[in-house]
Amino acid sequence: MNLYNGNLLWTERNPDPPFARSEVLEHYDVVIVGGGISGALCAYSLAAEGLRIAVIDRGNVGGGSTSANMGLLQYSSDVMLHELMGQIGPDKAVRFYRMCQQALTQLNEIADTLDIQPDFTRRNSLYFASERSHVDRLKKEYDTLTAHGFRVDFWTQDDLEAHYPFSRPAALITYGDAEVNPVRLSRGILQQFNPRHVHVFEHVHVHGIEEAAHHVNVQTSAGPFKCSQVIFATGYDTAPGLTGTRVNLTRSYAIATEPVDDLSCWKDRVLIWETRRPYLYLRTTPDGRVIAGGLDEDTPMTPHGDVLIHQRAENIKRKVHQLFPMFDLKIAFAWAAVFGQSVDSLPFIGKHPSKDRIYYLLGYGGNGTVYSMVGAQILRDLILGRPSPDADIVKLVRGSKSAE
């Protein structure tokens, strides 16, 4: 599957050198298939426990789904907390939101330790009602978040107009989110451990998995890898050997502008998104660019040419201009990418239902990086035989609704 087309901000502005190829060890504790943010965070969590890890990617580290990631990090799901309560029950829903909130803190802590700085910056989020009919949903979400101890403000139209150059019927301000360069975060993590505990193998294709009684053989274009466990962290690409996960694949579009001279009217440079589906979402970069995305379409096929990407990019620019009419926006980068969403808007994380040595971290949904942090810790505990009560919320086989 072609995961993206167009010119990407993260990889084209700052291309990184390849990782030096290591000699393949006789045995690894864990082989991770996928060198994006999911695989990197898994490697981090496991290598910190002293395990020997191999990370295999068919391309460059961070060059798959991660390279098209816009780098917005939020604890709020695409499904509001009060709605998620109706899907999986109040206790699990609140716990899931809390897990995501904690994951943001953990990502911050990891970013602070890296030699390669990934431009991790804490931001608040502004979630506005796209239509007046959506205001009641925002009010209910405000009440629910407040009741469970999440810091949130409810803004009226007047409040919004007093702080920003656009008007919408209402908005929520949530606190403690963040932005990041996801490619540099992935590469920074793997460079930090490589080659002491983590061996990175770029441009290596996995041909098959053979599970034996006490180990797994991973057959690749670079020869066999023998290990105790395998984790598939393949982003929105196909996850081998897994069926029954209910996922909708779409395509989404994004732009990054040339630096804007003056962003002072964008108070606190909050992350911005909206209640309409599909929604528009926006952030800024340290050098003053605007990144914006949306216009999701019900097909996983990325455009073969530049014409459609250019049309959608101009449409996104117009939507940004409606919010910030004083900006002189010039598109510098524009791309289309595959986006995956589970039917219940939760990621799939856990052990294969019938194979004891095969695990998956599939961060489907709008918060893939946050879900990857959650999943890396769950898989670490499962592999090390530790209790992981949160694993039940995101397990691979689950119904659409769970009773409390």
mmCIF file of C-alpha atoms in Angstrom:
data_model
loop_
_atom_site.group_PDB
_atom_site.id
_atom_site.type_symbol
_atom_site.label_atom_id
_atom_site.label_comp_id
_atom_site.label_asym_id
_atom_site.label_seq_id
_atom_site.Cartn_x
_atom_site.Cartn_y
_atom_site.Cartn_z
ATOM 1 C CA MET A 1 0.000 0.000 0.000
ATOM 2 C CA ASN A 2 1.214 3.488 -0.872
ATOM 3 C CA LEU A 3 0.913 5.382 2.419
ATOM 4 C CA TYR A 4 1.326 8.916 1.063
ATOM 5 C CA ASN A 5 1.945 11.094 -1.973
ATOM 6 C CA GLY A 6 3.122 14.665 -2.271
ATOM 7 C CA ASN A 7 5.957 16.549 -0.608
ATOM 8 C CA LEU A 8 6.265 16.027 3.128
ATOM 9 C CA LEU A 9 7.358 18.661 5.633
ATOM 10 C CA TRP A 10 9.330 16.508 8.062
ATOM 11 C CA THR A 11 11.390 14.418 5.663
ATOM 12 C CA GLU A 12 12.043 16.920 2.872
ATOM 13 C CA ARG A 13 13.173 19.831 5.025
ATOM 14 C CA ASN A 14 15.634 17.876 7.155
ATOM 15 C CA PRO A 15 16.597 14.582 5.538
ATOM 16 C CA ASP A 16 18.460 12.401 8.020
ATOM 17 C CA PRO A 17 21.383 10.084 7.301
ATOM 18 C CA PRO A 18 20.703 6.345 7.350
ATOM 19 C CA PHE A 19 21.368 4.292 10.445
ATOM 20 C CA ALA A 20 24.564 2.268 10.319
ATOM 21 C CA ARG A 21 23.708 -1.383 9.643
ATOM 22 C CA SER A 22 24.527 -3.644 12.595
ATOM 23 C CA GLU A 23 25.557 -7.260 12.448
ATOM 24 C CA VAL A 24 22.555 -9.503 13.113
ATOM 25 C CA LEU A 25 22.809 -11.115 16.534
ATOM 26 C CA GLU A 26 22.252 -14.808 17.012
ATOM 27 C CA HIS A 27 19.185 -14.015 19.124
ATOM 28 C CA TYR A 28 17.102 -10.945 20.038
ATOM 29 C CA ASP A 29 14.621 -10.691 22.859
ATOM 30 C CA VAL A 30 12.191 -8.779 20.637
ATOM 31 C CA VAL A 31 12.068 -8.001 16.922
ATOM 32 C CA ILE A 32 9.935 -4.942 16.140
ATOM 33 C CA VAL A 33 8.589 -4.675 12.604
ATOM 34 C CA GLY A 34 8.145 -0.971 11.867
ATOM 35 C CA GLY A 35 10.516 1.904 12.505
ATOM 36 C CA GLY A 36 8.025 4.716 12.928
ATOM 37 C CA ILE A 37 6.914 6.307 16.178
ATOM 38 C CA SER A 38 5.108 3.155 17.371
ATOM 39 C CA GLY A 39 8.146 0.951 16.835
ATOM 40 C CA ALA A 40 10.525 3.521 18.315
ATOM 41 C CA LEU A 41 8.496 3.878 21.509
ATOM 42 C CA CYS A 42 8.247 0.101 21.860
ATOM 43 C CA ALA A 43 12.018 -0.130 21.449
ATOM 44 C CA TYR A 44 12.501 2.599 24.063
ATOM 45 C CA SER A 45 10.259 0.916 26.638
ATOM 46 C CA LEU A 46 11.816 -2.524 26.157
ATOM 47 C CA ALA A 47 15.453 -1.438 25.846
ATOM 48 C CA ALA A 48 15.074 0.510 29.095
ATOM 49 C CA GLU A 49 14.445 -2.882 30.709
ATOM 50 C CA GLY A 50 17.724 -4.221 29.307
ATOM 51 C CA LEU A 51 16.234 -6.271 26.475
ATOM 52 C CA ARG A 52 18.042 -6.695 23.154
ATOM 53 C CA ILE A 53 15.912 -5.274 20.369
ATOM 54 C CA ALA A 54 15.999 -5.321 16.580
ATOM 55 C CA VAL A 55 13.917 -2.770 14.686
ATOM 56 C CA ILE A 56 13.228 -3.647 11.060
ATOM 57 C CA ASP A 57 11.723 -1.241 8.547
ATOM 58 C CA ARG A 58 11.195 -1.701 4.825
ATOM 59 C CA GLY A 59 12.153 1.952 4.293
ATOM 60 C CA ASN A 60 13.762 4.673 6.402
ATOM 61 C CA VAL A 61 13.103 5.106 10.105
ATOM 62 C CA GLY A 62 10.085 7.402 10.379
ATOM 63 C CA GLY A 63 9.506 7.170 6.649
ATOM 64 C CA GLY A 64 6.095 5.456 6.662
ATOM 65 C CA SER A 65 2.903 6.666 8.320
ATOM 66 C CA THR A 66 4.956 8.726 10.792
ATOM 67 C CA SER A 67 6.341 10.968 8.040
ATOM 68 C CA ALA A 68 2.803 12.128 7.159
ATOM 69 C CA ASN A 69 1.842 12.642 10.821
ATOM 70 C CA MET A 70 1.133 16.305 11.619
ATOM 71 C CA GLY A 71 2.485 16.021 15.150
ATOM 72 C CA LEU A 72 -0.557 17.135 17.163
ATOM 73 C CA LEU A 73 -0.574 15.336 20.525
ATOM 74 C CA GLN A 74 -3.846 15.404 22.452
ATOM 75 C CA TYR A 75 -5.403 13.312 25.173
ATOM 76 C CA SER A 76 -8.924 13.886 23.834
ATOM 77 C CA SER A 77 -10.158 11.207 21.478
ATOM 78 C CA ASP A 78 -12.059 11.754 18.244
ATOM 79 C CA VAL A 79 -14.953 10.411 20.328
ATOM 80 C CA MET A 80 -15.837 12.749 23.192
ATOM 81 C CA LEU A 81 -15.485 11.318 26.685
ATOM 82 C CA HIS A 82 -19.222 11.329 27.389
ATOM 83 C CA GLU A 83 -19.811 9.483 24.106
ATOM 84 C CA LEU A 84 -17.025 6.973 24.780
ATOM 85 C CA MET A 85 -18.681 6.235 28.119
ATOM 86 C CA GLY A 86 -21.719 5.055 26.208
ATOM 87 C CA GLN A 87 -19.544 2.798 24.062
ATOM 88 C CA ILE A 88 -17.293 1.066 26.582
ATOM 89 C CA GLY A 89 -18.683 2.119 29.963
ATOM 90 C CA PRO A 90 -17.803 5.036 32.285
ATOM 91 C CA ASP A 91 -14.874 3.481 34.148
ATOM 92 C CA LYS A 92 -13.023 2.284 31.052
ATOM 93 C CA ALA A 93 -13.684 5.498 29.149
ATOM 94 C CA VAL A 94 -12.319 7.722 31.929
ATOM 95 C CA ARG A 95 -9.359 5.398 32.395
ATOM 96 C CA PHE A 96 -8.595 5.554 28.663
ATOM 97 C CA TYR A 97 -8.586 9.357 28.698
ATOM 98 C CA ARG A 98 -6.380 9.286 31.792
ATOM 99 C CA MET A 99 -3.968 6.869 30.078
ATOM 100 C CA CYS A 100 -3.662 9.276 27.152
ATOM 101 C CA GLN A 101 -3.100 12.225 29.474
ATOM 102 C CA GLN A 102 -0.335 10.337 31.270
ATOM 103 C CA ALA A 103 1.180 9.311 27.941
ATOM 104 C CA LEU A 104 1.652 12.990 27.051
ATOM 105 C CA THR A 105 3.697 13.494 30.212
ATOM 106 C CA GLN A 106 5.767 10.420 29.406
ATOM 107 C CA LEU A 107 6.394 11.611 25.849
ATOM 108 C CA ASN A 108 7.556 14.945 27.257
ATOM 109 C CA GLU A 109 9.963 13.172 29.596
ATOM 110 C CA ILE A 110 11.378 11.054 26.764
ATOM 111 C CA ALA A 111 11.778 14.055 24.445
ATOM 112 C CA ASP A 112 13.736 15.908 27.135
ATOM 113 C CA THR A 113 16.348 13.115 27.289
ATOM 114 C CA LEU A 114 17.136 12.955 23.554
ATOM 115 C CA ASP A 115 20.248 14.262 21.842
ATOM 116 C CA ILE A 116 18.148 14.923 18.731
ATOM 117 C CA GLN A 117 15.607 17.489 19.872
ATOM 118 C CA PRO A 118 12.170 16.763 18.346
ATOM 119 C CA ASP A 119 10.665 20.224 18.954
ATOM 120 C CA PHE A 120 8.334 18.893 21.641
ATOM 121 C CA THR A 121 6.302 21.817 23.010
ATOM 122 C CA ARG A 122 3.388 21.702 25.424
ATOM 123 C CA ARG A 123 0.274 23.374 24.011
ATOM 124 C CA ASN A 124 -3.347 23.764 24.978
ATOM 125 C CA SER A 125 -6.117 22.836 22.547
ATOM 126 C CA LEU A 126 -9.088 24.800 21.254
ATOM 127 C CA TYR A 127 -12.003 22.609 20.170
ATOM 128 C CA PHE A 128 -14.710 24.752 18.600
ATOM 129 C CA ALA A 129 -18.312 24.039 17.693
ATOM 130 C CA SER A 130 -18.535 24.087 13.906
ATOM 131 C CA GLU A 131 -22.281 24.723 14.070
ATOM 132 C CA ARG A 132 -24.652 26.088 16.696
ATOM 133 C CA SER A 133 -26.320 22.689 16.909
ATOM 134 C CA HIS A 134 -23.036 21.279 18.274
ATOM 135 C CA VAL A 135 -22.913 23.566 21.311
ATOM 136 C CA ASP A 136 -24.917 21.238 23.552
ATOM 137 C CA ARG A 137 -22.440 18.425 22.867
ATOM 138 C CA LEU A 138 -19.573 20.676 23.901
ATOM 139 C CA LYS A 139 -21.425 21.684 27.070
ATOM 140 C CA LYS A 140 -22.004 18.040 27.939
ATOM 141 C CA GLU A 141 -18.354 17.249 27.286
ATOM 142 C CA TYR A 142 -17.309 20.162 29.478
ATOM 143 C CA ASP A 143 -19.483 18.856 32.315
ATOM 144 C CA THR A 144 -18.124 15.322 31.902
ATOM 145 C CA LEU A 145 -14.461 16.332 31.775
ATOM 146 C CA THR A 146 -14.905 18.622 34.766
ATOM 147 C CA ALA A 147 -16.693 15.946 36.779
ATOM 148 C CA HIS A 148 -13.745 13.591 36.308
ATOM 149 C CA GLY A 149 -11.009 16.047 37.151
ATOM 150 C CA PHE A 150 -9.797 17.081 33.699
ATOM 151 C CA ARG A 151 -8.924 20.754 33.461
ATOM 152 C CA VAL A 152 -11.129 22.406 30.829
ATOM 153 C CA ASP A 153 -12.761 25.772 30.137
ATOM 154 C CA PHE A 154 -15.993 26.421 28.263
ATOM 155 C CA TRP A 155 -15.918 29.499 26.049
ATOM 156 C CA THR A 156 -18.939 31.263 24.643
ATOM 157 C CA GLN A 157 -18.921 32.960 21.263
ATOM 158 C CA ASP A 158 -18.088 36.239 22.982
ATOM 159 C CA ASP A 159 -15.140 34.637 24.790
ATOM 160 C CA LEU A 160 -13.794 33.260 21.530
ATOM 161 C CA GLU A 161 -14.146 36.565 19.708
ATOM 162 C CA ALA A 162 -12.297 38.320 22.547
ATOM 163 C CA HIS A 163 -9.232 36.130 22.096
ATOM 164 C CA TYR A 164 -9.098 35.128 18.416
ATOM 165 C CA PRO A 165 -9.834 36.776 15.051
ATOM 166 C CA PHE A 166 -12.614 34.306 14.214
ATOM 167 C CA SER A 167 -16.055 33.581 15.586
ATOM 168 C CA ARG A 168 -17.693 30.253 16.355
ATOM 169 C CA PRO A 169 -20.695 29.422 18.565
ATOM 170 C CA ALA A 170 -18.619 27.961 21.434
ATOM 171 C CA ALA A 171 -15.379 26.177 22.238
ATOM 172 C CA LEU A 172 -13.579 24.075 24.811
ATOM 173 C CA ILE A 173 -10.063 24.869 25.964
ATOM 174 C CA THR A 174 -8.254 21.770 27.192
ATOM 175 C CA TYR A 175 -4.851 21.838 28.837
ATOM 176 C CA GLY A 176 -1.658 19.831 28.686
ATOM 177 C CA ASP A 177 -1.538 18.749 25.043
ATOM 178 C CA ALA A 178 1.553 19.134 22.862
ATOM 179 C CA GLU A 179 3.109 19.320 19.410
ATOM 180 C CA VAL A 180 6.173 17.505 18.080
ATOM 181 C CA ASN A 181 8.192 16.657 14.999
ATOM 182 C CA PRO A 182 7.292 12.941 14.881
ATOM 183 C CA VAL A 183 10.120 11.900 12.547
ATOM 184 C CA ARG A 184 12.785 13.490 14.719
ATOM 185 C CA LEU A 185 11.174 11.963 17.791
ATOM 186 C CA SER A 186 11.332 8.498 16.193
ATOM 187 C CA ARG A 187 14.912 8.889 15.016
ATOM 188 C CA GLY A 188 16.017 10.514 18.250
ATOM 189 C CA ILE A 189 14.703 7.631 20.322
ATOM 190 C CA LEU A 190 16.347 4.954 18.202
ATOM 191 C CA GLN A 191 19.627 6.837 17.958
ATOM 192 C CA GLN A 192 19.713 7.210 21.731
ATOM 193 C CA PHE A 193 19.831 3.424 22.203
ATOM 194 C CA ASN A 194 21.514 2.327 18.981
ATOM 195 C CA PRO A 195 23.658 0.256 19.020
ATOM 196 C CA ARG A 196 23.914 -0.549 22.741
ATOM 197 C CA HIS A 197 20.520 -2.216 23.109
ATOM 198 C CA VAL A 198 18.723 -1.516 19.828
ATOM 199 C CA HIS A 199 19.871 -2.568 16.357
ATOM 200 C CA VAL A 200 18.153 -0.738 13.498
ATOM 201 C CA PHE A 201 17.786 -2.336 10.075
ATOM 202 C CA GLU A 202 16.462 0.013 7.395
ATOM 203 C CA HIS A 203 15.371 -1.111 3.909
ATOM 204 C CA VAL A 204 14.786 -4.677 5.059
ATOM 205 C CA HIS A 205 11.624 -6.498 3.996
ATOM 206 C CA VAL A 206 9.934 -9.105 6.182
ATOM 207 C CA HIS A 207 8.959 -12.169 4.127
ATOM 208 C CA GLY A 208 7.443 -14.385 6.804
ATOM 209 C CA ILE A 209 7.145 -15.366 10.449
ATOM 210 C CA GLU A 210 7.706 -18.903 11.743
ATOM 211 C CA GLU A 211 6.706 -19.474 15.343
ATOM 212 C CA ALA A 212 8.501 -22.370 17.066
ATOM 213 C CA ALA A 213 8.030 -23.765 20.563
ATOM 214 C CA HIS A 214 10.525 -21.449 22.246
ATOM 215 C CA HIS A 215 11.337 -18.760 19.693
ATOM 216 C CA VAL A 216 10.259 -17.027 16.489
ATOM 217 C CA ASN A 217 12.115 -16.962 13.181
ATOM 218 C CA VAL A 218 11.598 -13.760 11.212
ATOM 219 C CA GLN A 219 12.501 -14.298 7.568
ATOM 220 C CA THR A 220 13.748 -11.112 5.907
ATOM 221 C CA SER A 221 15.605 -9.824 2.880
ATOM 222 C CA ALA A 222 18.656 -9.477 5.153
ATOM 223 C CA GLY A 223 18.432 -13.072 6.337
ATOM 224 C CA PRO A 224 16.723 -14.698 9.338
ATOM 225 C CA PHE A 225 16.258 -13.029 12.717
ATOM 226 C CA LYS A 226 15.727 -15.307 15.704
ATOM 227 C CA CYS A 227 13.899 -13.833 18.670
ATOM 228 C CA SER A 228 11.642 -14.571 21.630
ATOM 229 C CA GLN A 229 8.839 -12.163 20.661
ATOM 230 C CA VAL A 230 7.737 -10.125 17.636
ATOM 231 C CA ILE A 231 5.870 -6.817 17.679
ATOM 232 C CA PHE A 232 4.184 -5.500 14.551
ATOM 233 C CA ALA A 233 4.120 -1.696 14.723
ATOM 234 C CA THR A 234 3.279 -1.078 11.079
ATOM 235 C CA GLY A 235 1.219 2.122 11.253
ATOM 236 C CA TYR A 236 -1.569 2.195 8.693
ATOM 237 C CA ASP A 237 0.143 -0.424 6.554
ATOM 238 C CA THR A 238 -1.112 -4.012 6.565
ATOM 239 C CA ALA A 239 -0.401 -5.910 9.791
ATOM 240 C CA PRO A 240 0.483 -9.501 8.808
ATOM 241 C CA GLY A 241 -1.354 -12.369 10.413
ATOM 242 C CA LEU A 242 -4.136 -10.303 11.953
ATOM 243 C CA THR A 243 -7.756 -10.505 10.882
ATOM 244 C CA GLY A 244 -11.027 -9.379 12.408
ATOM 245 C CA THR A 245 -9.957 -5.887 13.477
ATOM 246 C CA ARG A 246 -12.632 -3.513 12.268
ATOM 247 C CA VAL A 247 -10.848 -0.591 10.643
ATOM 248 C CA ASN A 248 -11.865 2.072 8.146
ATOM 249 C CA LEU A 249 -9.039 3.321 5.929
ATOM 250 C CA THR A 250 -9.459 6.767 4.379
ATOM 251 C CA ARG A 251 -7.184 9.366 2.873
ATOM 252 C CA SER A 252 -6.511 12.754 4.358
ATOM 253 C CA TYR A 253 -4.762 15.883 3.124
ATOM 254 C CA ALA A 254 -2.400 18.329 4.789
ATOM 255 C CA ILE A 255 -0.378 21.442 4.092
ATOM 256 C CA ALA A 256 2.501 23.293 5.684
ATOM 257 C CA THR A 257 2.922 26.935 4.761
ATOM 258 C CA GLU A 258 5.954 29.128 4.413
ATOM 259 C CA PRO A 259 6.715 30.882 7.735
ATOM 260 C CA VAL A 260 4.120 33.517 8.626
ATOM 261 C CA ASP A 261 5.550 36.898 9.615
ATOM 262 C CA ASP A 262 3.324 37.507 12.636
ATOM 263 C CA LEU A 263 1.422 34.824 14.571
ATOM 264 C CA SER A 264 0.596 37.050 17.547
ATOM 265 C CA CYS A 265 -3.165 36.835 16.898
ATOM 266 C CA TRP A 266 -2.963 33.034 17.377
ATOM 267 C CA LYS A 267 -3.122 33.214 21.166
ATOM 268 C CA ASP A 268 -0.774 30.721 22.833
ATOM 269 C CA ARG A 269 -0.447 28.932 19.479
ATOM 270 C CA VAL A 270 -3.079 26.466 20.642
ATOM 271 C CA LEU A 271 -3.845 23.314 18.697
ATOM 272 C CA ILE A 272 -7.144 23.945 16.888
ATOM 273 C CA TRP A 273 -9.772 21.444 15.798
ATOM 274 C CA GLU A 274 -13.532 21.335 15.398
ATOM 275 C CA THR A 275 -16.665 19.249 15.973
ATOM 276 C CA ARG A 276 -17.515 18.776 12.265
ATOM 277 C CA ARG A 277 -16.577 15.413 10.718
ATOM 278 C CA PRO A 278 -14.324 15.233 8.858
ATOM 279 C CA TYR A 279 -12.686 18.036 10.773
ATOM 280 C CA LEU A 280 -10.086 20.690 10.115
ATOM 281 C CA TYR A 281 -7.086 20.687 12.466
ATOM 282 C CA LEU A 282 -4.269 23.213 12.776
ATOM 283 C CA ARG A 283 -1.016 23.874 14.592
ATOM 284 C CA THR A 284 2.092 26.005 14.212
ATOM 285 C CA THR A 285 5.797 25.136 14.051
ATOM 286 C CA PRO A 286 8.778 26.653 15.865
ATOM 287 C CA ASP A 287 9.792 28.523 12.697
ATOM 288 C CA GLY A 288 6.328 30.055 12.272
ATOM 289 C CA ARG A 289 4.688 27.781 9.724
ATOM 290 C CA VAL A 290 1.040 26.779 9.827
ATOM 291 C CA ILE A 291 0.295 23.078 9.465
ATOM 292 C CA ALA A 292 -3.315 22.232 8.657
ATOM 293 C CA GLY A 293 -5.111 19.098 7.557
ATOM 294 C CA GLY A 294 -8.445 17.457 6.960
ATOM 295 C CA LEU A 295 -10.839 16.905 4.052
ATOM 296 C CA ASP A 296 -10.818 13.136 4.659
ATOM 297 C CA GLU A 297 -12.212 11.014 1.826
ATOM 298 C CA ASP A 298 -13.603 7.475 1.956
ATOM 299 C CA THR A 299 -10.833 5.775 0.022
ATOM 300 C CA PRO A 300 -7.438 4.452 1.146
ATOM 301 C CA MET A 301 -5.900 5.101 -2.282
ATOM 302 C CA THR A 302 -3.589 8.094 -2.349
ATOM 303 C CA PRO A 303 -3.734 10.266 -5.507
ATOM 304 C CA HIS A 304 -1.345 9.264 -8.290
ATOM 305 C CA GLY A 305 -0.676 12.826 -9.410
ATOM 306 C CA ASP A 306 -0.262 16.291 -7.987
ATOM 307 C CA VAL A 307 -3.427 17.876 -9.394
ATOM 308 C CA LEU A 308 -5.847 16.565 -6.761
ATOM 309 C CA ILE A 309 -3.383 17.205 -3.940
ATOM 310 C CA HIS A 310 -2.983 20.797 -5.159
ATOM 311 C CA GLN A 311 -6.769 21.291 -5.291
ATOM 312 C CA ARG A 312 -7.281 19.944 -1.776
ATOM 313 C CA ALA A 313 -4.325 21.948 -0.487
ATOM 314 C CA GLU A 314 -5.831 25.177 -1.801
ATOM 315 C CA ASN A 315 -9.130 24.253 -0.154
ATOM 316 C CA ILE A 316 -7.413 23.714 3.202
ATOM 317 C CA LYS A 317 -5.586 27.049 2.803
ATOM 318 C CA ARG A 318 -8.928 28.800 2.217
ATOM 319 C CA LYS A 319 -10.331 27.263 5.407
ATOM 320 C CA VAL A 320 -7.313 28.446 7.399
ATOM 321 C CA HIS A 321 -7.668 31.894 5.860
ATOM 322 C CA GLN A 322 -11.292 32.026 7.010
ATOM 323 C CA LEU A 323 -10.011 31.686 10.582
ATOM 324 C CA PHE A 324 -6.989 33.973 10.196
ATOM 325 C CA PRO A 325 -7.725 36.370 7.316
ATOM 326 C CA MET A 326 -4.692 38.532 8.135
ATOM 327 C CA PHE A 327 -2.229 35.752 7.287
ATOM 328 C CA ASP A 328 -0.461 35.833 3.925
ATOM 329 C CA LEU A 329 -0.427 32.062 3.436
ATOM 330 C CA LYS A 330 1.859 30.438 0.881
ATOM 331 C CA ILE A 331 1.803 26.648 0.641
ATOM 332 C CA ALA A 332 5.301 25.156 0.917
ATOM 333 C CA PHE A 333 4.392 21.491 1.392
ATOM 334 C CA ALA A 334 1.256 19.537 0.514
ATOM 335 C CA TRP A 335 0.529 15.839 0.800
ATOM 336 C CA ALA A 336 -2.135 13.153 0.917
ATOM 337 C CA ALA A 337 -1.867 10.167 3.225
ATOM 338 C CA VAL A 338 -3.683 7.033 4.301
ATOM 339 C CA PHE A 339 -5.449 7.397 7.638
ATOM 340 C CA GLY A 340 -6.890 4.533 9.675
ATOM 341 C CA GLN A 341 -9.671 4.645 12.243
ATOM 342 C CA SER A 342 -11.127 1.731 14.163
ATOM 343 C CA VAL A 343 -14.900 1.590 14.326
ATOM 344 C CA ASP A 344 -14.822 2.400 18.057
ATOM 345 C CA SER A 345 -12.015 4.993 17.703
ATOM 346 C CA LEU A 346 -9.674 3.015 19.984
ATOM 347 C CA PRO A 347 -6.289 1.577 19.013
ATOM 348 C CA PHE A 348 -5.559 -2.139 18.727
ATOM 349 C CA ILE A 349 -2.828 -3.200 21.144
ATOM 350 C CA GLY A 350 -2.002 -6.629 22.496
ATOM 351 C CA LYS A 351 -1.034 -10.227 21.896
ATOM 352 C CA HIS A 352 -2.318 -12.200 18.920
ATOM 353 C CA PRO A 353 -5.374 -14.180 20.054
ATOM 354 C CA SER A 354 -3.850 -17.538 19.057
ATOM 355 C CA LYS A 355 -0.092 -16.891 18.815
ATOM 356 C CA ASP A 356 1.705 -16.447 22.110
ATOM 357 C CA ARG A 357 4.815 -14.744 20.756
ATOM 358 C CA ILE A 358 3.250 -12.255 18.342
ATOM 359 C CA TYR A 359 2.114 -8.776 19.448
ATOM 360 C CA TYR A 360 0.635 -5.726 17.728
ATOM 361 C CA LEU A 361 0.656 -1.989 18.332
ATOM 362 C CA LEU A 362 -1.719 -0.388 15.838
ATOM 363 C CA GLY A 363 -2.430 3.197 16.848
ATOM 364 C CA TYR A 364 -5.492 3.758 14.682
ATOM 365 C CA GLY A 365 -7.149 7.128 15.193
ATOM 366 C CA GLY A 366 -6.293 10.798 15.407
ATOM 367 C CA ASN A 367 -3.991 10.386 18.422
ATOM 368 C CA GLY A 368 -1.668 7.747 17.008
ATOM 369 C CA THR A 369 1.493 8.998 18.733
ATOM 370 C CA VAL A 370 -0.215 9.184 22.117
ATOM 371 C CA TYR A 371 -1.715 5.726 21.567
ATOM 372 C CA SER A 372 1.747 4.450 20.678
ATOM 373 C CA MET A 373 3.095 5.616 24.036
ATOM 374 C CA VAL A 374 0.196 3.895 25.788
ATOM 375 C CA GLY A 375 0.743 0.751 23.740
ATOM 376 C CA ALA A 376 4.498 0.626 24.259
ATOM 377 C CA GLN A 377 3.977 0.386 28.004
ATOM 378 C CA ILE A 378 1.191 -2.174 27.737
ATOM 379 C CA LEU A 379 3.277 -4.415 25.467
ATOM 380 C CA ARG A 380 6.331 -4.016 27.708
ATOM 381 C CA ASP A 381 4.317 -5.286 30.660
ATOM 382 C CA LEU A 382 2.737 -8.140 28.704
ATOM 383 C CA ILE A 383 6.095 -9.305 27.341
ATOM 384 C CA LEU A 384 7.732 -9.118 30.770
ATOM 385 C CA GLY A 385 4.831 -10.967 32.397
ATOM 386 C CA ARG A 386 3.695 -8.030 34.494
ATOM 387 C CA PRO A 387 0.065 -7.173 35.254
ATOM 388 C CA SER A 388 -1.457 -4.849 32.654
ATOM 389 C CA PRO A 389 -5.084 -4.144 33.549
ATOM 390 C CA ASP A 390 -5.352 -1.417 30.909
ATOM 391 C CA ALA A 391 -4.681 -3.948 28.147
ATOM 392 C CA ASP A 392 -8.317 -5.038 28.225
ATOM 393 C CA ILE A 393 -9.491 -1.641 26.968
ATOM 394 C CA VAL A 394 -7.473 -1.816 23.734
ATOM 395 C CA LYS A 395 -7.196 -5.577 23.185
ATOM 396 C CA LEU A 396 -7.243 -6.919 19.641
ATOM 397 C CA VAL A 397 -10.543 -8.765 19.952
ATOM 398 C CA ARG A 398 -13.299 -6.713 21.519
ATOM 399 C CA GLY A 399 -16.965 -5.969 21.058
ATOM 400 C CA SER A 400 -18.426 -2.608 20.167
ATOM 401 C CA LYS A 401 -19.668 -2.131 23.721
ATOM 402 C CA SER A 402 -18.565 -3.458 27.083
ATOM 403 C CA ALA A 403 -20.693 -3.496 30.204
ATOM 404 C CA GLU A 404 -19.206 -2.194 33.410
#
